[in-house]
Coordinates of C-alpha atoms in Angstrom, one line a residue:
X770 CA -77.2 163.5 49.3
X771 CA -80.3 165.5 48.9
X772 CA -83.6 165.4 51.0
X773 CA -85.4 164.4 47.8
X774 CA -83.0 161.4 47.2
X775 CA -83.0 160.1 50.5
X776 CA -86.8 160.3 51.0
X777 CA -87.5 158.6 47.4
X778 CA -85.1 155.7 48.8
X779 CA -87.0 155.3 52.1
X780 CA -90.5 155.8 50.6
X781 CA -89.4 153.0 47.8
X782 CA -88.6 150.6 50.6
X783 CA -91.8 151.1 52.6
X784 CA -93.9 150.7 49.6
X785 CA -92.3 147.5 48.8
X786 CA -93.0 146.4 51.8
X787 CA -96.6 148.0 52.8
X788 CA -98.6 147.8 49.4
X789 CA -98.9 143.9 49.7
X790 CA -100.6 144.4 53.3
X791 CA -102.4 147.9 52.2
X792 CA -104.2 146.3 48.9
X793 CA -106.1 143.9 51.4
X794 CA -107.5 146.9 53.5
X795 CA -110.6 149.0 52.7
X796 CA -109.7 152.1 50.6
X797 CA -111.8 154.7 51.7
X798 CA -110.8 155.1 55.7
X799 CA -107.0 154.5 54.2
X800 CA -107.8 157.7 51.5
X801 CA -109.5 159.6 53.8
X802 CA -106.7 159.2 56.9
X803 CA -103.9 160.0 54.3
X804 CA -105.9 162.9 53.1
X805 CA -106.2 164.3 56.6
X806 CA -102.5 163.6 57.3
X807 CA -101.5 165.3 54.1
X808 CA -103.6 168.5 55.1
X809 CA -102.6 168.7 58.6
X810 CA -98.8 168.3 57.3
X811 CA -99.4 171.1 54.8
X812 CA -100.6 173.4 57.5
X813 CA -98.6 172.8 60.5
X814 CA -95.0 172.0 58.2
X815 CA -95.8 175.6 56.9
X816 CA -95.9 177.1 60.4
X817 CA -93.2 175.9 61.7
X818 CA -90.9 176.8 58.3
X819 CA -92.7 180.0 58.2
X820 CA -91.9 180.9 62.0
X821 CA -88.2 179.7 61.1
X822 CA -88.5 176.8 63.9
X823 CA -87.2 174.3 61.3
X824 CA -84.9 175.8 58.6
X825 CA -83.6 173.5 55.8
X826 CA -79.9 173.9 54.1
X827 CA -81.3 175.3 50.6
X828 CA -78.6 173.2 48.8
X829 CA -80.2 169.9 49.8
X830 CA -83.9 170.7 48.4
X831 CA -85.6 170.4 45.4
X832 CA -86.7 174.2 45.6
X833 CA -90.5 173.3 45.4
X834 CA -92.0 175.3 48.1
X835 CA -95.7 174.5 49.5
X836 CA -96.1 177.7 49.9
X837 CA -93.0 177.7 52.4
X838 CA -92.1 174.4 53.5
X839 CA -90.2 172.2 51.1
X840 CA -92.1 169.7 49.0
X841 CA -89.7 167.0 50.5
X842 CA -91.2 167.5 54.0
X843 CA -94.2 165.7 52.9
X844 CA -92.5 162.4 52.8
X845 CA -92.8 161.9 56.5
X846 CA -96.7 161.9 56.2
X847 CA -96.3 159.6 53.4
X848 CA -94.3 157.2 54.8
X849 CA -96.6 157.1 57.9
X850 CA -99.8 156.8 55.8
X851 CA -97.8 153.6 54.5
X852 CA -96.3 152.5 57.4
X853 CA -98.9 153.1 60.3
X854 CA -101.5 150.7 58.9
X855 CA -99.2 148.0 57.6
X856 CA -97.5 147.7 61.3
X857 CA -101.1 147.8 62.9
X858 CA -102.3 145.2 60.5
X859 CA -99.4 142.7 60.7
X860 CA -99.2 143.1 64.7
X861 CA -103.2 142.6 64.6
X862 CA -105.3 144.7 67.1
X863 CA -106.1 144.2 70.4
X864 CA -109.4 142.7 71.6
X865 CA -110.9 144.6 74.4
X866 CA -109.9 142.9 77.8
X867 CA -107.1 140.8 75.9
X868 CA -104.4 143.2 78.0
X869 CA -102.2 141.6 80.5
X870 CA -103.4 140.3 84.1

């Protein structure tokens, strides 16, 4: 199984679960957070791949690189973009002073 196929399966599942909740949230904060997360992923993934801290099996990646990190690496960021606000919303925000006593 390739990283792209595995990533696609996980992201499709996350999208099915997350999109109904995400549609109720304000777009601008989600979009700005997503943009920041993707930008940071691009920078730091390229650093760790470029320094050979992380390596990928060439037979299991698509070959599309941004510029040295495989494009499949962005699946983790996209997954977080979908999952974190969904979980945060579904679990509810904690009220100030509402912690355990």
